[in-house]
Short mmCIF file of N, CA and C and ligand atoms in Angstrom, two decimals:
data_model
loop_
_atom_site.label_atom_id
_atom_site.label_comp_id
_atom_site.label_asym_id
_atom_site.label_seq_id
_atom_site.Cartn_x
_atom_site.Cartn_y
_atom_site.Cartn_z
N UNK C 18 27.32 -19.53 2.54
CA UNK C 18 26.18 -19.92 1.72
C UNK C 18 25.88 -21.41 1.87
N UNK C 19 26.87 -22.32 1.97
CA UNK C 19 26.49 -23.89 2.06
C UNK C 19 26.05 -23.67 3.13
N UNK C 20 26.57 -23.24 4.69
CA UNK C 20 25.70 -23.65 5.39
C UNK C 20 24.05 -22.84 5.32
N UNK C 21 24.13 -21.70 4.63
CA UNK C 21 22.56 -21.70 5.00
C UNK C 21 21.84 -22.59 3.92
N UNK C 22 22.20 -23.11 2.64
CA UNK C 22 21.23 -24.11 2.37
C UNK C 22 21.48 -25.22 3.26
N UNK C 23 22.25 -26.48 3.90
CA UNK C 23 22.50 -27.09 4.44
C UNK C 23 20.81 -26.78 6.38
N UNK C 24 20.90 -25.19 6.36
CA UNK C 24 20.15 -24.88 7.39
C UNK C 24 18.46 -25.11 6.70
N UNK C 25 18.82 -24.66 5.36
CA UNK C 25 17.40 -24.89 5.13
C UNK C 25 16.73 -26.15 4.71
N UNK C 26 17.52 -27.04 4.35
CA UNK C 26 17.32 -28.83 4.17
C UNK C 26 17.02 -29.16 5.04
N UNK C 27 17.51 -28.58 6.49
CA UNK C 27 17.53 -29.33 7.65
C UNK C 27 15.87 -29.02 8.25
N UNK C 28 15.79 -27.83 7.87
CA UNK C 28 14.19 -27.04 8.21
C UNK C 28 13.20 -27.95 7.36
N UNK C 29 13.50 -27.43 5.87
CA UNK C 29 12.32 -28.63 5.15
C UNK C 29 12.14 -29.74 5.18
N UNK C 30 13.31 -30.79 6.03
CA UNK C 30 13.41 -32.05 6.34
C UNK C 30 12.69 -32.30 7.68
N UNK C 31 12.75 -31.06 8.50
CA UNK C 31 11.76 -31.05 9.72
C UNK C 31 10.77 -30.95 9.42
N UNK C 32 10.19 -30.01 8.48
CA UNK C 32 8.97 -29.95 8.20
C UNK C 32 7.89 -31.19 8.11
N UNK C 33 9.04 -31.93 6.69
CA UNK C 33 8.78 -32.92 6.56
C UNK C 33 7.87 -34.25 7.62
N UNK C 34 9.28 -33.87 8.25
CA UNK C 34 8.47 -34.89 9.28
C UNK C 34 7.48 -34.54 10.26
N UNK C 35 7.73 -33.36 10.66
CA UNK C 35 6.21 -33.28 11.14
C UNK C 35 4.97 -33.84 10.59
N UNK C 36 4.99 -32.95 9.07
CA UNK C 36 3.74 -33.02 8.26
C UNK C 36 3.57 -34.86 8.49
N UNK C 37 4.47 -35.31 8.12
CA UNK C 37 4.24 -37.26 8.15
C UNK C 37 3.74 -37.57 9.75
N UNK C 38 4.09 -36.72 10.86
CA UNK C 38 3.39 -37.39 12.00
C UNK C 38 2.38 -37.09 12.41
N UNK C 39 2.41 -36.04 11.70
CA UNK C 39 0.77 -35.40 12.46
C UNK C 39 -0.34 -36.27 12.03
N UNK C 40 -1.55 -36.06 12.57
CA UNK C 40 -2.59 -36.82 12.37
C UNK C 40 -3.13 -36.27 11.01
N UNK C 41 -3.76 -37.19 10.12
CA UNK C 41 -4.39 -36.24 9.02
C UNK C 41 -5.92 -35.36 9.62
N UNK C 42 -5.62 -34.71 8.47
CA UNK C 42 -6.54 -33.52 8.71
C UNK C 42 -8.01 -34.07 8.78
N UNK C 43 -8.61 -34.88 8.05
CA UNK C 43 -9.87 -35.47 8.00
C UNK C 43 -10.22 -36.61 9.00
N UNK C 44 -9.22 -37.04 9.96
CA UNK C 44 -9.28 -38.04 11.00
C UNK C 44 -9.34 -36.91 12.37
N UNK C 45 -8.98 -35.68 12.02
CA UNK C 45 -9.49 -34.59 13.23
C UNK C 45 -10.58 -34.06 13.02
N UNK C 46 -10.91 -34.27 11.71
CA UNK C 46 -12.02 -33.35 11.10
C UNK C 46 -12.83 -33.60 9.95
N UNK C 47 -13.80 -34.99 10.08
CA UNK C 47 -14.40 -35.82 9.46
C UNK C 47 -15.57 -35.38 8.87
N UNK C 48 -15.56 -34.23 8.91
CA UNK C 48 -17.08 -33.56 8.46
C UNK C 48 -16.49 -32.41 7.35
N UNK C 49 -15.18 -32.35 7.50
CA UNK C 49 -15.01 -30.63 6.61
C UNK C 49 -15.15 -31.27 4.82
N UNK C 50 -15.60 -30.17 4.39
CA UNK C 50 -15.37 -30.28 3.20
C UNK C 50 -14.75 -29.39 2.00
N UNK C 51 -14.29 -28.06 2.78
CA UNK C 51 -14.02 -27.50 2.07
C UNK C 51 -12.65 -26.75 3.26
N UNK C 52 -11.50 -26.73 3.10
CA UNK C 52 -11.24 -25.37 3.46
C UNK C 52 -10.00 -24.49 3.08
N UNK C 53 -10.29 -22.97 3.19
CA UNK C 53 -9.32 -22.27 2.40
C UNK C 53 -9.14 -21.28 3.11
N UNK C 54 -7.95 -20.63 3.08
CA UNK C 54 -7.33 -19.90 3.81
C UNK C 54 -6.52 -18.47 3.17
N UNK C 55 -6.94 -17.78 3.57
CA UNK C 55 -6.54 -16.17 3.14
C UNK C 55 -5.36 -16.26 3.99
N UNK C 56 -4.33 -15.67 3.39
CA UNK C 56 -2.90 -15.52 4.39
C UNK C 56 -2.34 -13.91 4.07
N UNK C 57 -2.23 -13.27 5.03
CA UNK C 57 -1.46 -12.28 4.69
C UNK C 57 -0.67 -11.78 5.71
N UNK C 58 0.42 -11.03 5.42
CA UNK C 58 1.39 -10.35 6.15
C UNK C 58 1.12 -9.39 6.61
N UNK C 59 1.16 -8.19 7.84
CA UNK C 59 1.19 -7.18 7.88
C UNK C 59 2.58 -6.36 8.52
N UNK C 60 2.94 -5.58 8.69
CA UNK C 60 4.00 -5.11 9.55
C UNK C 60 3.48 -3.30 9.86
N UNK C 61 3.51 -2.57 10.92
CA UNK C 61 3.55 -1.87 11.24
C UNK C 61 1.81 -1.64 10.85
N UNK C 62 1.17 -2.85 11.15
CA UNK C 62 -0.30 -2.32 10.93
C UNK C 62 -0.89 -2.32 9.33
N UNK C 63 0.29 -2.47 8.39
CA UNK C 63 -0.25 -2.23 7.12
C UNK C 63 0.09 -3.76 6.62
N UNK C 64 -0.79 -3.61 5.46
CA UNK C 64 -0.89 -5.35 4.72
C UNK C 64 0.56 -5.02 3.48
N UNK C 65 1.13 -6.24 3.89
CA UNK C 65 2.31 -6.15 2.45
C UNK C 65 1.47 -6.72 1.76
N UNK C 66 1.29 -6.45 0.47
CA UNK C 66 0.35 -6.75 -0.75
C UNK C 66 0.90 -7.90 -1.38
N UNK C 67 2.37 -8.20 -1.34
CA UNK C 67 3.16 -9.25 -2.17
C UNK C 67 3.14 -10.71 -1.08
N UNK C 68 2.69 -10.37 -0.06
CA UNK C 68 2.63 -11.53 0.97
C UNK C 68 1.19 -12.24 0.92
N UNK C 69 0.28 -11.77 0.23
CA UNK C 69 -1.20 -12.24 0.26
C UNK C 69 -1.05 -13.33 -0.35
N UNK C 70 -2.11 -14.29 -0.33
CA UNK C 70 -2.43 -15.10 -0.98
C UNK C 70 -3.29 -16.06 -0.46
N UNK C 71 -4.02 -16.75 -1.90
CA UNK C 71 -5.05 -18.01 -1.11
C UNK C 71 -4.18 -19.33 -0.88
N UNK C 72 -5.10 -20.18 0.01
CA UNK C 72 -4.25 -21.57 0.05
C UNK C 72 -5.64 -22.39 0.46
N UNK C 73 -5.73 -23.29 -0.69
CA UNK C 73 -7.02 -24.10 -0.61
C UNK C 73 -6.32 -25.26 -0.09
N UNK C 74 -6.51 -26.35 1.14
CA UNK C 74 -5.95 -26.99 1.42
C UNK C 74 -7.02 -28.27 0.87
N UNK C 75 -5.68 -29.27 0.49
CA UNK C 75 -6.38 -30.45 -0.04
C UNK C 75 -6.57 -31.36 0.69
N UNK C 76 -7.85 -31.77 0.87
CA UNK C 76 -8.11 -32.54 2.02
C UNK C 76 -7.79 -34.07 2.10
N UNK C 77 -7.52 -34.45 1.06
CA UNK C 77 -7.43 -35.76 0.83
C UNK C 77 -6.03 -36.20 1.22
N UNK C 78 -4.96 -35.12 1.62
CA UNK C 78 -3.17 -35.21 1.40
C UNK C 78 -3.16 -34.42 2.99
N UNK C 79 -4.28 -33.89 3.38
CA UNK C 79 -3.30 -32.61 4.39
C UNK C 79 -3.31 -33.41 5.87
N UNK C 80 -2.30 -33.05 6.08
CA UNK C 80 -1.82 -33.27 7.86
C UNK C 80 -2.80 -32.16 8.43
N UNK C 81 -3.16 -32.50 9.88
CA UNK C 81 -3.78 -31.50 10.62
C UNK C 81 -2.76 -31.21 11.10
N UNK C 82 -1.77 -29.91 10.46
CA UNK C 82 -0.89 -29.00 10.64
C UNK C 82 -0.80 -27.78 10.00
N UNK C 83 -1.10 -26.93 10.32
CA UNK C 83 -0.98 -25.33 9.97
C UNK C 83 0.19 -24.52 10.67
N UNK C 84 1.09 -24.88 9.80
CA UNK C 84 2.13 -23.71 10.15
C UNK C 84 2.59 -23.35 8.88
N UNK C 85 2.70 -21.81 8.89
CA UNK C 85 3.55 -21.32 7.69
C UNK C 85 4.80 -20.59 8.26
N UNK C 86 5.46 -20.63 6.83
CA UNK C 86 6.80 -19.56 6.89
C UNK C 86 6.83 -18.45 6.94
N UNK C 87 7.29 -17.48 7.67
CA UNK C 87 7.71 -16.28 7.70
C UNK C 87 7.96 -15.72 6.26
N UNK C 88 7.09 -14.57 5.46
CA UNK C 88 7.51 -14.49 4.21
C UNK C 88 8.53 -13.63 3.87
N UNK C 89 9.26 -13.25 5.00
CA UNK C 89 10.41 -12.43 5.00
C UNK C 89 11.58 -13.02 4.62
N UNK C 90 12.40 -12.89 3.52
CA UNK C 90 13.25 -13.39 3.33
C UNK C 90 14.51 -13.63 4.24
N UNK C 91 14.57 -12.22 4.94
CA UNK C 91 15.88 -12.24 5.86
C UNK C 91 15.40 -12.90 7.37
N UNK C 92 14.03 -13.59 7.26
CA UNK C 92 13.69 -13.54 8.44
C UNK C 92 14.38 -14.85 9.15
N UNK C 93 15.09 -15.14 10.41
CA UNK C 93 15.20 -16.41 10.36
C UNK C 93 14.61 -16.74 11.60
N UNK C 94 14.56 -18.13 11.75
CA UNK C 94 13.79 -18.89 12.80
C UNK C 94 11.74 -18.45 13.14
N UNK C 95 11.78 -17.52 11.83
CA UNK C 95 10.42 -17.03 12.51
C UNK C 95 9.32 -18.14 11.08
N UNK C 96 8.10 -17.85 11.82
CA UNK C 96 7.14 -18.81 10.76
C UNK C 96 5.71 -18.82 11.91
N UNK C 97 4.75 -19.79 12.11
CA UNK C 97 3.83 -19.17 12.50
C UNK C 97 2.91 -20.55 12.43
N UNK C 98 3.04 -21.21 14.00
CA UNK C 98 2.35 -22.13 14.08
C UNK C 98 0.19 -21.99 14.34
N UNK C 99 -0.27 -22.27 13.87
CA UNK C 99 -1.42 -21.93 14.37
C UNK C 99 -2.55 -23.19 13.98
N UNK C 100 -1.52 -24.48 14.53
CA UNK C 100 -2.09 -25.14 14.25
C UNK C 100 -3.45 -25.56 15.26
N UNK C 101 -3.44 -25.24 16.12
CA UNK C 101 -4.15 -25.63 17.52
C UNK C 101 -5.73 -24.70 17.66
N UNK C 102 -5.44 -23.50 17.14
CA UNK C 102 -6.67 -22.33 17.14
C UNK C 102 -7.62 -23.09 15.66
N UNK C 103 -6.33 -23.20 14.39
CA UNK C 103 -7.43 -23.55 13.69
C UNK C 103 -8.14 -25.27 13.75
N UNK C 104 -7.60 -25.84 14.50
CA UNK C 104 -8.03 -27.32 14.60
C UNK C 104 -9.37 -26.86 15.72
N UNK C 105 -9.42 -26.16 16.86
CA UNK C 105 -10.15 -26.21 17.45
C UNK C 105 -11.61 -24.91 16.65
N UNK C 106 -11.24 -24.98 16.01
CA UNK C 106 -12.25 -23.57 15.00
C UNK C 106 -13.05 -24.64 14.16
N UNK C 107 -12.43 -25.29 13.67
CA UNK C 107 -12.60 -26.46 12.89
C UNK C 107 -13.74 -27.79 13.68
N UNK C 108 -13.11 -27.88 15.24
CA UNK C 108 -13.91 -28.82 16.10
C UNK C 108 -14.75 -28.02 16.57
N UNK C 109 -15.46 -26.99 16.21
CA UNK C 109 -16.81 -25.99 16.73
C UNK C 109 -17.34 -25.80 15.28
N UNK C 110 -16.99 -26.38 14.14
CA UNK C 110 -17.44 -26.07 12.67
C UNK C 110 -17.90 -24.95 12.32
N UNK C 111 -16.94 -24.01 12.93
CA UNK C 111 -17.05 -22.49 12.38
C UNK C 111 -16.88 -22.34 11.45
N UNK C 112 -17.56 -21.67 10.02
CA UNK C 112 -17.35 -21.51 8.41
C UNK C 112 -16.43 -20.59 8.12
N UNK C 113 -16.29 -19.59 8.86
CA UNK C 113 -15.55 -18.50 8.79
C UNK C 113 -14.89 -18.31 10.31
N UNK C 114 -13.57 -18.35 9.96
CA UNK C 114 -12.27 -17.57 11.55
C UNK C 114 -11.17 -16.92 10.94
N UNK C 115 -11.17 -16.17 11.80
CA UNK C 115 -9.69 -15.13 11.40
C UNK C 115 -8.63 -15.18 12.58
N UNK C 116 -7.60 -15.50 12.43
CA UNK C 116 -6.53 -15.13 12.96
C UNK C 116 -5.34 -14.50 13.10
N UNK C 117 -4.42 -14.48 14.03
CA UNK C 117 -3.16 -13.81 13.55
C UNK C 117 -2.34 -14.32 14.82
N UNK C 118 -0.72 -14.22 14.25
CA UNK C 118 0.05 -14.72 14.91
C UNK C 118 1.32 -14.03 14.70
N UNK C 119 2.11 -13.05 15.61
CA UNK C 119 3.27 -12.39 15.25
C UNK C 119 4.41 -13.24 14.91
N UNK C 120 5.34 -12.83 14.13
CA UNK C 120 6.70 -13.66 13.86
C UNK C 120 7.50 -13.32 15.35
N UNK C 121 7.94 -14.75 15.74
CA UNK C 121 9.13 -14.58 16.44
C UNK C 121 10.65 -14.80 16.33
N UNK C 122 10.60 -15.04 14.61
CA UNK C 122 11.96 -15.13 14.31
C UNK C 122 12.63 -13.38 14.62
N UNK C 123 13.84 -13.38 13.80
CA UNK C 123 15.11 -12.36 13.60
C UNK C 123 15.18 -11.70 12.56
N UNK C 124 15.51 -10.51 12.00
CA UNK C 124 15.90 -10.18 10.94
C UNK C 124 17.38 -9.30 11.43
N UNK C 125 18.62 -10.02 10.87
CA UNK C 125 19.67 -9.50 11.61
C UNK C 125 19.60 -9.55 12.75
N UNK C 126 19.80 -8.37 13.64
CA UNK C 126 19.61 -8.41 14.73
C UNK C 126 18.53 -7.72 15.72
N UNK C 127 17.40 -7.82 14.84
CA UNK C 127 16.12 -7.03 15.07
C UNK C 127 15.02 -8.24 15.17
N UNK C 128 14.19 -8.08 16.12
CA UNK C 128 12.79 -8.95 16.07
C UNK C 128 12.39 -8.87 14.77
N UNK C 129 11.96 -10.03 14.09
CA UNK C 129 11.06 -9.55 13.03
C UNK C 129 9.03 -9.07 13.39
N UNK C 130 8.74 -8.31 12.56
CA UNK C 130 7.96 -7.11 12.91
C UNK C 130 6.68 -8.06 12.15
N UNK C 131 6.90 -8.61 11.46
CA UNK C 131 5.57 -9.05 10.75
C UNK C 131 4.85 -9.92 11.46
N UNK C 132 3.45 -9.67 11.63
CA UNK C 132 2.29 -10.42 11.54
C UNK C 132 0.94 -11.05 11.08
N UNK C 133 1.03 -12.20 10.81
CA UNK C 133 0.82 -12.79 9.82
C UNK C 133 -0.93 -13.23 10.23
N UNK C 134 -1.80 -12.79 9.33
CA UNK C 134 -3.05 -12.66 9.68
C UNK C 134 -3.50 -13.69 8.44
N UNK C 135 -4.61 -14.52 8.79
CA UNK C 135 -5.28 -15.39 8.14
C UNK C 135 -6.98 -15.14 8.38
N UNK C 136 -7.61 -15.66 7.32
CA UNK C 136 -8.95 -15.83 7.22
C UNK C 136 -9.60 -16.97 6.27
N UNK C 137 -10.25 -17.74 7.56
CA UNK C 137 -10.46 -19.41 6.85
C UNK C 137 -12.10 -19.49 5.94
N UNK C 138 -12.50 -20.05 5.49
CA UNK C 138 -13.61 -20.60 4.73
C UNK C 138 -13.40 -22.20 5.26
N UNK C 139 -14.63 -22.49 5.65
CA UNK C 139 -14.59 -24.38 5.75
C UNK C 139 -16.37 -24.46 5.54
N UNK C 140 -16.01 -25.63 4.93
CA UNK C 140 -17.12 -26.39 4.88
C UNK C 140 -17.26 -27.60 5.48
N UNK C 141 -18.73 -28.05 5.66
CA UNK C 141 -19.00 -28.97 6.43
C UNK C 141 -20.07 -29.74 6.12
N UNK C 142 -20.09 -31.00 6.09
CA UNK C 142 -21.32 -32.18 5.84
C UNK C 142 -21.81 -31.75 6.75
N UNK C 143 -23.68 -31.26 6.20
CA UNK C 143 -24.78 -31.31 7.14
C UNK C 143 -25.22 -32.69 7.72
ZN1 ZN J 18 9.56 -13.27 10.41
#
């Protein structure tokens, strides 16, 4: 057990620093004004209902970084970078994009199965 919190300090401490190097979100994307993001899980084609949720990102704080965690508890090493599709969705000021990105973490000793589908809202200074 110490080492898996010890594993997960070490993850949120990475996180961390990413989020601090990345460029902010409004120095990639000086026109948005709004954007929010539908997140959900699916596995075997169907939506887990307990994995949904909104995420209004605050523009004034956010790194131009989009990656989330794998909402699988047992899942490890998996999570779901997509930072690059939505930055460039963002540099074509599309109002609406949907994506998805499979987990490539583990569960035990099984691929994990979930894929993690999003749908953005952005706004933009005319
Ligand atoms: Zn996973």
């Amino acid at each position: 057990m110490r080492n898996r919190g010890r594993e997960a300090a070490e993850r949120t401490a990475e996180r961390r620093r990413r989020e601090s190097e990345a460029p902010r979100l409004l120095g990639v994307a000086p026109d948005l004004k709004l954007l929010e993001l539908v997140i959900e899980e699916r596995r075997d084609g169907r939506t887990l209902p307990e994995t949904t949720h909104k995420k209004r990102v605050v523009l004034e704080h956010a790194p131009a970084l989009f990656v989330m965690p794998c909402m699988d508890r047992s899942c490890r090493d998996g999570g779901h970078d997509v930072t690059a599709e939505i930055l460039h969705a963002l540099s074509k000021k599309q109002t609406t994009f949907t994506g998805e990105d499979p987990c490539n973490g583990q569960t035990g000793s099984a691929n994990c199965q979930r894929v993690m589908h999003y749908t953005a809202t952005a706004e933009f200074a005319s």
